[in-house]
Amino acid sequence: KFSQISRSYDIVCLLGRSYRCKCRPPARDQFQEELVIRPLHSGDIYASFQFRTLWDTDFLQERQKKVSHYRLFPKSLGQVLSKFSVRELHISFTQGFWRTMQWGQPFIPSPPGAELWVWFHHTVSDVDGNWKELTNVLSGIFCASLNFIDMTNTVQPSASFKPLGLGNATDHRFLRYATLPREIVCTENLTPWKKLLPCGSKAGLAVLMKSEKLFHSSFHSQAVHIRPICQDEQCTSKAWELRQTLNVVFDHYTSGQGKKEWSLFKMFSRTLTEACPLASSSKVYVDITDNPELFELSPATHLLSRAVVLGDRRTYSVYDLTRAETFGQLRSFNLLLRWKGDNMLRPLLHAERYVAGFGLQTGEIHTVIYNNHPYRAFPVLLMDSVPWYLQLYVHTLTVTSKSRDNKPSYIHYQPAKDRHRPHLLEMLIQLPPHSMTEVTVQFERALLKWTEYTPDPNHGFYVGSSVVSALVPSMVAMSTNFTQDQPLFSSFVPVKEESSYFVRVYTEPLLVNLPTPDFSMPYNVICLTCTVVAVGYGSFYNLLTRTFQVDEPSPPLAKRLANFIRRIRGVPLLA
Amino acid sequence: KQVVLFYRLTKVLISYCFILVIAEMQRGRYAALAIAAVVIVVGIPLWWKTTETYRAWLPFSEISELDSLQLQLSVDIEVVFSRGTLTPEQQKKFPLSHVNQKEHQVDAKTGLRYKYETRYRTATIMEEDALNQPTADLSLHMLSESSCGSVVVYVIPESAALLPEDVKVYVGQRRTALLRSPPFKSSWSLKEVLSNLDMEVEQVVSTMSFSHQDIVAALSDRVRMAKVTKESMADSMRAIKSSPGYEITFSLLNPDPRSHSLHWDIEGAVQSCIQPLLNKLAPIANFSVDSQILYYAVLGVNPRFDNSVSAYTLSADSLSHVINPVEARLGSNAASSNPVLNFLLYVPDSHHSPLFIRDHSKREVPSNAFHSPRWGGIMVYNVNEMYGPEAERPVDININMAKVMGVFLAQLRLMLGVQHTHPPTGFVLQSPGSAGLADWELDRLLWSRSVENIATASTTITSLAQLLDQIGNIVINDNIAQQVSSAVTSLQSAVAELEAGNLAFALQYSREAILASERAFFDPSLLHLLYFPDDQKFAIYIPLFLPMCVPIVLSLLKIVSEAKKKRADKQAKSD
């Protein structure tokens, strides 16, 4: 590249009145950042970052008045939203599996691998085309192999995935859901994700995101959620919300050589020195509900916040990074926590899944859902998306709880089409109190074409997690009030009633072996066939073209002798 | 008697056997021939047909015609003589027209012909009135709308007061020019007058529509330029390549959001400064404009502090290193693949202000901006004088968009190829006014863009045809064949329209041609790897071919040699 100095060009721009006016309308977008630290009972530390950008604009306007001037909202995502008429977009990349039994519920659940679900605007005519193009563009933005999402792993769940934002869209023709359980998440996905933040990783909470620490953890999940939401309780104005979340679970018991002690510096090898100057709020929350029995926190803070999160009343210490006194004399903020004892807490809803059976022909998928509530029964929605090469036998579907048949009250089944779309099985199951419900279905493994195998076919084929969505009865009353200054982690899924809260649980992905051929087979087959054909052809050819003649049988020895004697005697020979 | 009978019978039997043997041999020979015939007549065509790749028909002959391009550019010129320039005697012969053709052979395969069709007439009364007004340009335009690509030259008397003394030619905002007539002798015949005028008119036309140099530069895709001046090379390299659309992105770089809170009314500025120009350019390409603010974005070079002016300076040599680190933050447009033009407004942080750009002769650049060819422009905007040292951070700063947009508009005109032509001495070019672009400047652009599009599309199509011709294994689908033929027809129509002088249509067809040819050239179906080397293919076929061919060839050889022997025998017998 070579550069040239340019001259200014004197052009009379007919600039409007706005330049003379010194008054400025209030900023139409705002940015919040938040870090929640929850010491888990297993001794691990759960750190959850949430960044929220709110912008009161409408991406789905007609083309003439396209939104194109960005301030805090990332331009690349905004362009995607308006080009593909996206109503709601949820994408997550996860490395590791969230152990609900040991860790409890996460603030925002996500399955291992990559998950993408999108609600399109109802004006979109070619949803599949938009979906295909959107996945390609997103794979470019996030440096992920989302371009492997095609019709064979996309489903349209009828009940499990409702829009989380404004509007009550029920027509699931505009919904697309896909998971890539094999996707491996690493630094190259984190860097573009960090770039979407207004402050990047230069200031604010994002400075803690050092990839060598984040990926040296038991669980890592990063997500982007975009949806339209209400600005206030009356919903007089609408805004677009971009929520970027990053959840990490650090296993400090093993990596800390048995010492149960951690600090921000130990976890992230950085400390905080300032809030992002663009953020309207920047806070660090530490869950101290179990304090002071369990651990000790320093520096101590008097700011406390109580919130009802996931059906439980929790208390948090709050550190406000926008205030100078948080950083103290050293102008750096390093949180320190020492453990004292431990106990366990059982999650109310929990699910797991495995493949049973032997051999390479048939098998059985078992999904086990636990209701640990002592006396309440509640319904759950189970969604399963199974690739076409596992041919499900739906007549073998059984649901049993407490060794009794449990008939689902709603079943939506969309059979697979070979090489075109996967199976989709959704059902509403009532879970009896304190029970274990088992859902089993048998399948047969299909033989693939030799070009359809993945590069490492003997590793097995992944089947995405099943999704259990439920309204779980809450132990304490939930507040349905909508307030602006609620902590971000407690406000993701809107609470509609006081007595229950919404939970989504993902099971483990399955790894299934398929019959795998020897891949030098095509060449062998060609050679063998050619040889067989050639051998057959050779004998046939011989048979057709060879001339057969009767050989004069040579006379027996006695006759020859007799003839010899006759010749000597001059007598006529024998014929 | 019995013995004799027996003897005869034996003799007959033996001879019959002999005939049989001969017949048998004959049959074998026929069988071999028949098998060879079946293999040749049925087997080989069958094999050929079943292993053939699908190749749709392409108009190769028409493509090879396009390979040698003969372009004719026709310009309509109207020369209007106002009162007082000609004697009544000379006027009597009007109206009159004259065609002038020039031919250039650019290289062996590319020829150019310019056809200037000049019509001479005298001015109407209304035109005379208009010419007497001070705003002659506008009022002349009101009288008649001249078509795209045409030029009207008004010849005004030598002594007319409309133009300043030293101005010979005045080029207006539309497609008209005023030409001060050179001194004519009243005794001259009209022919002499016109031939005297010709040189001047030609100069006007080459300024207002195209010059040979522009057209040759536009052909640079086809023609390897050997003799180009450095100046025109820089001009043609600066302008961005012809494309069906462009993305214009304005980015405000704020490396220090803690001390500066910047506000720019980009929406209003684009609406009032850039949009009129883009509306005018709509026939050439689709433009989309967007803007973003990037925080913590820094330039790639550390500016040097200059004590003599107590300011930081960027020298011209270091400018080329400025862009790369910034570019990583800019992000490409996720939703389209059109080329992006970037315009960056850099507000240096408070520790590096003020910042000035210096040109090669170490002088400060008045606009404080530079541009990088085909990439965009960067302007440095110093804000240090807008607040005192004790101002409260962050300081609210309103950016003067009129100043910024003047620079960016000038850079945009350069990128788009609306060149600052160096007018011949005595020429005055009216500044383009609020539209940002005069009609004749648009015409210039249309001429060179049509020629460039035609050149590019024809090169694309011929190289695609050549490629497909060379590699026989590539599958040519019907849609590619369709794209190719539509590109060829559009190209032919574009050339024809150019010949007829319909510039707007020529451009439109050339755009269609370029779109279709690119779509065909980059079609993913051409990339399918169906190409195997012939030697490997035959290695796989050997187990079939070898055992089949050897007996056939051997028996054919044998038959031939027997036939030869027989003929030799016959000849010997007849001799």
Coordinates of N, CA and C in Angstrom, one line a residue, chain A residues 1-16 18-19 21-22 24 28 66-72 74-76 79-80 83-84 133 137 141 195 197-200 202-203 274-278 523 526-527 529-531 533-535 537-538 540-541 543-550 552 575, chain B residues 21 24-25 27-28 31-32 35 237-238 249 257-258 263 265-270 272-273 288-293 295-296 319-320 323-324 327-328 330-331 333-335 357-359 365 367 369-373 375 396 398 401-402 405-407 409-411 413 420 432 434 540 543-544 547-548 551-552 555:
Chain A
K1 N 0.8 -1.2 0.0 CA 0.0 0.0 0.0 C 0.9 1.2 0.0
F2 N 0.5 2.2 -0.8 CA 1.2 3.5 -0.6 C 0.2 4.6 -0.4
S3 N 0.7 5.5 0.3 CA -0.3 6.5 0.8 C 0.0 7.8 0.1
Q4 N -1.0 8.6 0.0 CA -0.8 9.9 -0.5 C -1.5 10.9 0.3
I5 N -0.9 12.1 0.4 CA -1.5 13.1 1.1 C -2.6 13.7 0.3
S6 N -3.7 13.9 0.9 CA -4.8 14.4 0.1 C -5.1 15.9 0.5
R7 N -5.6 16.5 -0.6 CA -6.0 17.9 -0.3 C -7.5 17.9 0.0
S8 N -7.8 18.9 0.8 CA -9.2 19.1 1.1 C -9.9 19.6 -0.1
Y9 N -11.2 19.3 -0.2 CA -11.9 19.7 -1.4 C -13.0 20.6 -0.9
D10 N -13.0 21.8 -1.4 CA -13.9 22.8 -0.8 C -15.3 22.6 -1.4
I11 N -16.1 21.9 -0.6 CA -17.5 21.6 -1.1 C -18.5 22.2 -0.1
V12 N -19.5 22.8 -0.7 CA -20.4 23.4 0.2 C -21.4 22.3 0.6
C13 N -21.3 21.8 1.8 CA -22.3 20.8 2.2 C -23.4 21.6 2.8
L14 N -24.6 21.3 2.4 CA -25.7 22.0 3.0 C -26.1 21.3 4.3
L15 N -25.3 21.6 5.3 CA -25.5 21.0 6.6 C -26.7 21.6 7.3
G16 N -27.4 20.7 7.9 CA -28.7 21.1 8.5 C -28.5 21.9 9.8
S18 N -28.7 21.0 12.7 CA -28.2 20.3 13.9 C -26.8 20.7 14.3
Y19 N -26.0 21.3 13.4 CA -24.7 21.7 13.8 C -24.7 23.0 14.7
C21 N -27.0 23.7 16.7 CA -27.7 23.4 18.0 C -26.6 22.6 18.9
K22 N -26.4 23.2 20.0 CA -25.4 22.6 20.9 C -26.0 21.5 21.8
R24 N -27.8 18.1 22.8 CA -27.6 16.8 22.3 C -28.7 15.9 22.9
R28 N -28.7 6.9 22.8 CA -29.8 6.0 22.6 C -29.3 4.5 22.8
K66 N -32.5 2.2 6.5 CA -31.7 1.1 7.1 C -30.8 1.7 8.3
V67 N -30.7 0.9 9.3 CA -29.9 1.3 10.4 C -28.4 1.1 10.0
S68 N -27.6 2.1 10.0 CA -26.3 1.9 9.6 C -25.3 2.7 10.4
H69 N -25.7 3.4 11.4 CA -24.7 4.2 12.1 C -24.6 3.6 13.6
Y70 N -23.4 3.0 13.8 CA -23.3 2.2 15.0 C -22.4 3.0 16.0
R71 N -22.7 2.8 17.3 CA -21.9 3.5 18.3 C -21.3 2.4 19.2
L72 N -22.2 1.8 20.1 CA -21.7 0.8 21.0 C -22.0 -0.6 20.4
P74 N -22.0 -3.6 18.0 CA -21.0 -4.0 17.0 C -21.7 -3.9 15.6
K75 N -21.0 -3.3 14.6 CA -21.5 -3.2 13.3 C -21.7 -4.5 12.6
S76 N -20.8 -5.4 12.8 CA -20.9 -6.7 12.1 C -22.2 -7.4 12.4
Q79 N -25.3 -5.5 11.0 CA -25.6 -5.7 9.6 C -26.2 -7.1 9.3
V80 N -25.7 -8.1 10.1 CA -26.3 -9.4 9.9 C -27.8 -9.4 10.3
K83 N -29.7 -7.6 7.5 CA -29.7 -8.3 6.2 C -30.6 -9.5 6.3
F84 N -30.5 -10.3 7.3 CA -31.3 -11.6 7.3 C -32.6 -11.5 8.1
E133 N -27.4 -19.0 4.6 CA -26.5 -17.9 4.5 C -26.0 -17.3 5.8
V137 N -22.3 -16.7 7.3 CA -21.8 -15.4 7.8 C -21.3 -15.5 9.2
I141 N -17.8 -14.7 11.2 CA -17.7 -13.7 12.3 C -17.0 -14.3 13.5
K195 N -13.9 -8.9 20.5 CA -13.9 -7.8 19.6 C -15.2 -7.1 19.5
L197 N -17.1 -6.4 22.0 CA -17.3 -5.5 23.1 C -16.8 -4.1 22.7
P198 N -17.5 -3.0 23.2 CA -17.1 -1.7 22.9 C -15.7 -1.4 23.4
C199 N -15.3 -1.9 24.6 CA -14.0 -1.6 25.1 C -13.0 -2.7 24.7
G200 N -13.4 -3.6 23.9 CA -12.5 -4.7 23.5 C -12.0 -5.4 24.8
K202 N -9.5 -4.0 26.3 CA -8.5 -3.0 26.8 C -8.9 -2.4 28.1
A203 N -10.2 -2.5 28.5 CA -10.6 -1.9 29.7 C -11.8 -2.6 30.3
E274 N -9.8 -0.7 36.3 CA -10.8 0.4 36.0 C -12.0 -0.3 35.3
A275 N -13.1 0.4 35.3 CA -14.2 0.0 34.6 C -14.1 0.4 33.1
C276 N -14.8 -0.2 32.3 CA -14.9 0.3 30.9 C -15.5 1.7 30.9
P277 N -14.8 2.7 30.4 CA -15.4 4.1 30.5 C -16.7 4.3 29.8
L278 N -17.1 3.4 28.9 CA -18.3 3.5 28.2 C -19.5 2.8 28.9
Y523 N -11.2 -49.0 -4.4 CA -10.2 -49.5 -5.3 C -10.1 -51.0 -5.4
I526 N -13.0 -52.3 -7.4 CA -12.8 -52.1 -8.9 C -11.8 -53.1 -9.4
C527 N -10.7 -53.3 -8.7 CA -9.7 -54.3 -9.2 C -10.3 -55.7 -9.2
T529 N -13.5 -56.7 -9.3 CA -14.5 -56.8 -10.3 C -13.9 -56.9 -11.7
C530 N -12.9 -56.1 -12.0 CA -12.2 -56.1 -13.3 C -11.6 -57.5 -13.5
T531 N -11.0 -58.1 -12.5 CA -10.3 -59.4 -12.6 C -11.3 -60.5 -12.9
V533 N -14.3 -60.1 -14.1 CA -14.9 -59.9 -15.5 C -13.9 -60.4 -16.5
A534 N -12.6 -60.1 -16.3 CA -11.6 -60.5 -17.3 C -11.4 -62.0 -17.3
V535 N -11.5 -62.7 -16.2 CA -11.4 -64.2 -16.2 C -12.6 -64.8 -16.9
Y537 N -14.5 -63.4 -19.1 CA -14.4 -63.0 -20.5 C -13.4 -63.9 -21.2
G538 N -12.3 -64.2 -20.5 CA -11.2 -64.9 -21.2 C -11.7 -66.3 -21.6
F540 N -14.8 -67.4 -21.9 CA -15.8 -67.2 -22.9 C -15.3 -67.0 -24.3
Y541 N -14.3 -66.2 -24.3 CA -13.6 -65.9 -25.6 C -13.0 -67.1 -26.2
L543 N -13.8 -70.2 -25.6 CA -14.8 -71.1 -26.0 C -15.3 -70.7 -27.4
L544 N -15.4 -69.4 -27.6 CA -16.0 -69.0 -28.9 C -15.1 -69.1 -30.1
T545 N -13.8 -68.7 -29.8 CA -12.9 -68.6 -31.0 C -12.0 -69.8 -31.2
R546 N -11.8 -70.6 -30.2 CA -10.9 -71.8 -30.5 C -11.6 -72.8 -31.4
T547 N -10.8 -73.4 -32.3 CA -11.4 -74.4 -33.2 C -11.1 -75.8 -32.6
F548 N -12.1 -76.6 -32.6 CA -11.9 -78.0 -32.0 C -11.9 -79.0 -33.1
Q549 N -10.9 -79.8 -33.2 CA -10.8 -80.8 -34.2 C -10.6 -82.2 -33.6
V550 N -11.2 -83.2 -34.3 CA -11.1 -84.5 -33.8 C -9.6 -85.0 -34.1
E552 N -6.9 -87.6 -34.7 CA -6.8 -89.0 -35.1 C -6.2 -89.8 -34.0
A575 N -6.4 -101.0 -42.0 CA -6.8 -99.6 -41.9 C -6.8 -99.1 -40.5
Chain B
V21 N -13.3 -79.3 -40.2 CA -12.2 -78.6 -39.5 C -12.0 -77.3 -40.1
E24 N -14.8 -75.1 -39.0 CA -14.6 -74.8 -37.6 C -13.6 -73.6 -37.5
M25 N -12.5 -73.8 -38.2 CA -11.5 -72.7 -38.1 C -12.1 -71.4 -38.6
R27 N -15.2 -70.5 -38.5 CA -16.1 -70.1 -37.5 C -15.4 -69.3 -36.3
G28 N -14.3 -69.9 -35.9 CA -13.5 -69.3 -34.9 C -13.0 -67.9 -35.3
A31 N -15.9 -65.6 -35.1 CA -16.2 -65.3 -33.7 C -15.3 -64.2 -33.2
A32 N -14.0 -64.4 -33.5 CA -13.0 -63.4 -33.0 C -13.3 -62.0 -33.6
I35 N -16.4 -60.6 -31.9 CA -16.2 -60.1 -30.6 C -15.4 -58.7 -30.7
M237 N -4.4 3.6 -10.5 CA -4.3 2.8 -9.4 C -5.0 3.3 -8.2
R238 N -5.2 4.6 -8.2 CA -5.9 5.1 -7.0 C -7.4 4.8 -7.0
T249 N -17.7 2.9 4.5 CA -17.7 2.9 6.0 C -17.0 4.0 6.6
P257 N -11.2 6.9 25.3 CA -12.6 7.3 25.7 C -12.7 7.8 27.1
R258 N -11.6 7.6 27.9 CA -11.6 8.1 29.2 C -11.5 9.6 29.3
H263 N -18.7 13.1 19.9 CA -20.1 13.0 19.3 C -19.9 13.5 17.8
D265 N -22.3 13.8 14.3 CA -23.6 13.6 13.7 C -23.4 13.1 12.3
I266 N -23.0 11.8 12.2 CA -22.7 11.2 11.0 C -23.9 11.0 10.1
E267 N -25.0 10.8 10.7 CA -26.2 10.6 10.0 C -26.6 11.8 9.1
G268 N -26.6 12.9 9.8 CA -26.9 14.2 9.1 C -25.9 14.5 8.1
A269 N -24.6 14.3 8.4 CA -23.6 14.7 7.5 C -23.6 13.8 6.2
V270 N -23.9 12.5 6.4 CA -24.0 11.6 5.2 C -25.2 12.1 4.4
S272 N -26.4 15.0 4.1 CA -26.3 16.2 3.3 C -25.1 16.3 2.4
C273 N -24.0 15.5 2.7 CA -22.8 15.7 1.9 C -22.6 14.5 1.0
S288 N -23.7 1.5 -0.3 CA -24.3 1.5 1.0 C -23.3 2.2 2.0
V289 N -23.9 3.0 2.8 CA -23.1 3.8 3.7 C -23.3 3.3 5.2
D290 N -22.3 3.1 5.9 CA -22.5 2.9 7.4 C -21.4 3.5 8.1
S291 N -21.6 3.6 9.4 CA -20.5 4.2 10.3 C -20.4 3.4 11.6
Q292 N -19.3 3.6 12.2 CA -19.2 3.0 13.5 C -18.2 3.8 14.3
I293 N -18.2 3.6 15.6 CA -17.2 4.2 16.5 C -16.3 3.1 17.1
Y295 N -13.5 2.2 19.8 CA -12.8 2.7 21.0 C -11.5 2.0 21.2
Y296 N -10.5 2.6 21.8 CA -9.2 2.0 22.0 C -8.5 1.6 20.7
L319 N 3.4 6.8 6.9 CA 1.9 6.7 6.8 C 1.5 5.3 6.3
S320 N 2.4 4.7 5.5 CA 2.0 3.4 5.0 C 1.9 2.3 6.1
I323 N -2.0 1.9 8.6 CA -3.3 1.3 8.4 C -3.4 -0.1 9.0
N324 N -2.4 -0.9 8.8 CA -2.6 -2.3 9.1 C -3.2 -2.7 10.5
E327 N -6.8 -1.8 10.6 CA -7.7 -2.5 9.8 C -8.2 -3.8 10.5
A328 N -7.4 -4.3 11.4 CA -7.9 -5.5 12.1 C -9.2 -5.2 12.9
L330 N -11.4 -2.8 12.1 CA -12.5 -2.3 11.3 C -13.5 -3.3 11.0
G331 N -13.1 -4.5 10.7 CA -14.1 -5.6 10.4 C -14.6 -5.4 9.0
N333 N -17.5 -6.1 6.0 CA -18.9 -6.1 6.0 C -19.3 -7.6 5.9
A334 N -20.0 -8.0 7.0 CA -20.4 -9.4 7.0 C -21.4 -9.8 6.0
A335 N -22.2 -8.8 5.6 CA -23.4 -9.1 4.8 C -23.3 -8.9 3.3
I357 N 0.1 15.7 10.1 CA 0.7 14.9 9.1 C 1.6 15.8 8.2
R358 N 2.8 15.3 7.9 CA 3.7 16.1 7.1 C 3.9 15.4 5.8
D359 N 4.0 16.2 4.7 CA 4.2 15.6 3.4 C 5.7 15.4 3.1
V365 N 0.4 19.2 6.2 CA -0.7 19.1 5.2 C -1.9 19.9 5.8
S367 N -5.0 19.8 5.2 CA -6.3 19.1 5.5 C -6.0 18.1 6.7
A369 N -4.9 15.1 6.4 CA -5.5 13.8 6.0 C -4.6 13.2 4.9
F370 N -4.8 11.9 4.7 CA -4.1 11.2 3.6 C -5.0 10.1 3.2
H371 N -4.7 9.6 2.0 CA -5.5 8.5 1.5 C -4.6 7.4 1.0
S372 N -5.2 6.2 1.1 CA -4.4 5.0 0.6 C -5.2 4.5 -0.6
P373 N -4.5 4.3 -1.8 CA -5.3 4.0 -3.0 C -6.1 2.7 -2.8
W375 N -8.2 1.8 -0.9 CA -8.6 1.4 0.4 C -9.4 2.4 1.1
D396 N -16.8 16.3 26.8 CA -17.8 16.2 25.6 C -17.3 17.0 24.5
N398 N -18.0 18.0 20.3 CA -18.8 17.8 19.1 C -17.8 18.0 17.9
M401 N -18.6 18.4 11.5 CA -18.7 17.5 10.4 C -18.5 18.1 9.0
A402 N -18.8 19.4 8.9 CA -18.6 20.0 7.6 C -17.1 20.0 7.2
M405 N -16.3 16.2 6.4 CA -16.9 15.6 5.2 C -16.3 16.2 4.0
G406 N -15.9 17.5 4.0 CA -15.2 18.1 2.9 C -14.0 17.3 2.5
V407 N -13.2 16.8 3.4 CA -12.0 16.0 3.1 C -12.4 14.7 2.6
L409 N -15.2 13.7 1.2 CA -15.8 13.8 -0.1 C -14.7 13.9 -1.2
A410 N -13.7 14.7 -0.9 CA -12.7 14.8 -1.9 C -12.0 13.5 -2.1
Q411 N -11.7 12.8 -1.0 CA -11.1 11.5 -1.1 C -12.0 10.5 -1.8
R413 N -14.2 11.1 -4.1 CA -14.1 11.4 -5.5 C -12.9 10.8 -6.2
H420 N -9.4 14.6 -10.8 CA -9.1 16.0 -11.0 C -8.3 16.1 -12.3
P432 N -18.4 21.4 -8.9 CA -19.6 20.6 -9.1 C -20.8 21.0 -8.3
S434 N -23.5 21.4 -5.1 CA -24.0 20.6 -4.0 C -24.1 19.1 -4.3
I540 N -6.2 -47.9 -13.0 CA -7.3 -48.6 -12.4 C -8.0 -49.5 -13.4
P543 N -6.6 -53.9 -15.0 CA -7.0 -55.2 -14.8 C -8.2 -55.6 -15.7
L544 N -8.9 -54.7 -16.2 CA -10.0 -55.0 -17.1 C -9.5 -55.0 -18.5
P547 N -6.5 -57.9 -19.9 CA -6.9 -59.3 -20.3 C -8.0 -59.3 -21.4
M548 N -8.7 -58.2 -21.6 CA -9.6 -58.2 -22.7 C -9.0 -57.9 -24.0
P551 N -6.2 -60.9 -26.1 CA -6.6 -61.9 -27.0 C -7.2 -61.4 -28.3
I552 N -8.0 -60.2 -28.1 CA -8.6 -59.7 -29.3 C -7.5 -59.2 -30.3
S555 N -5.7 -62.3 -31.8 CA -6.4 -63.0 -32.8 C -6.6 -62.2 -34.1

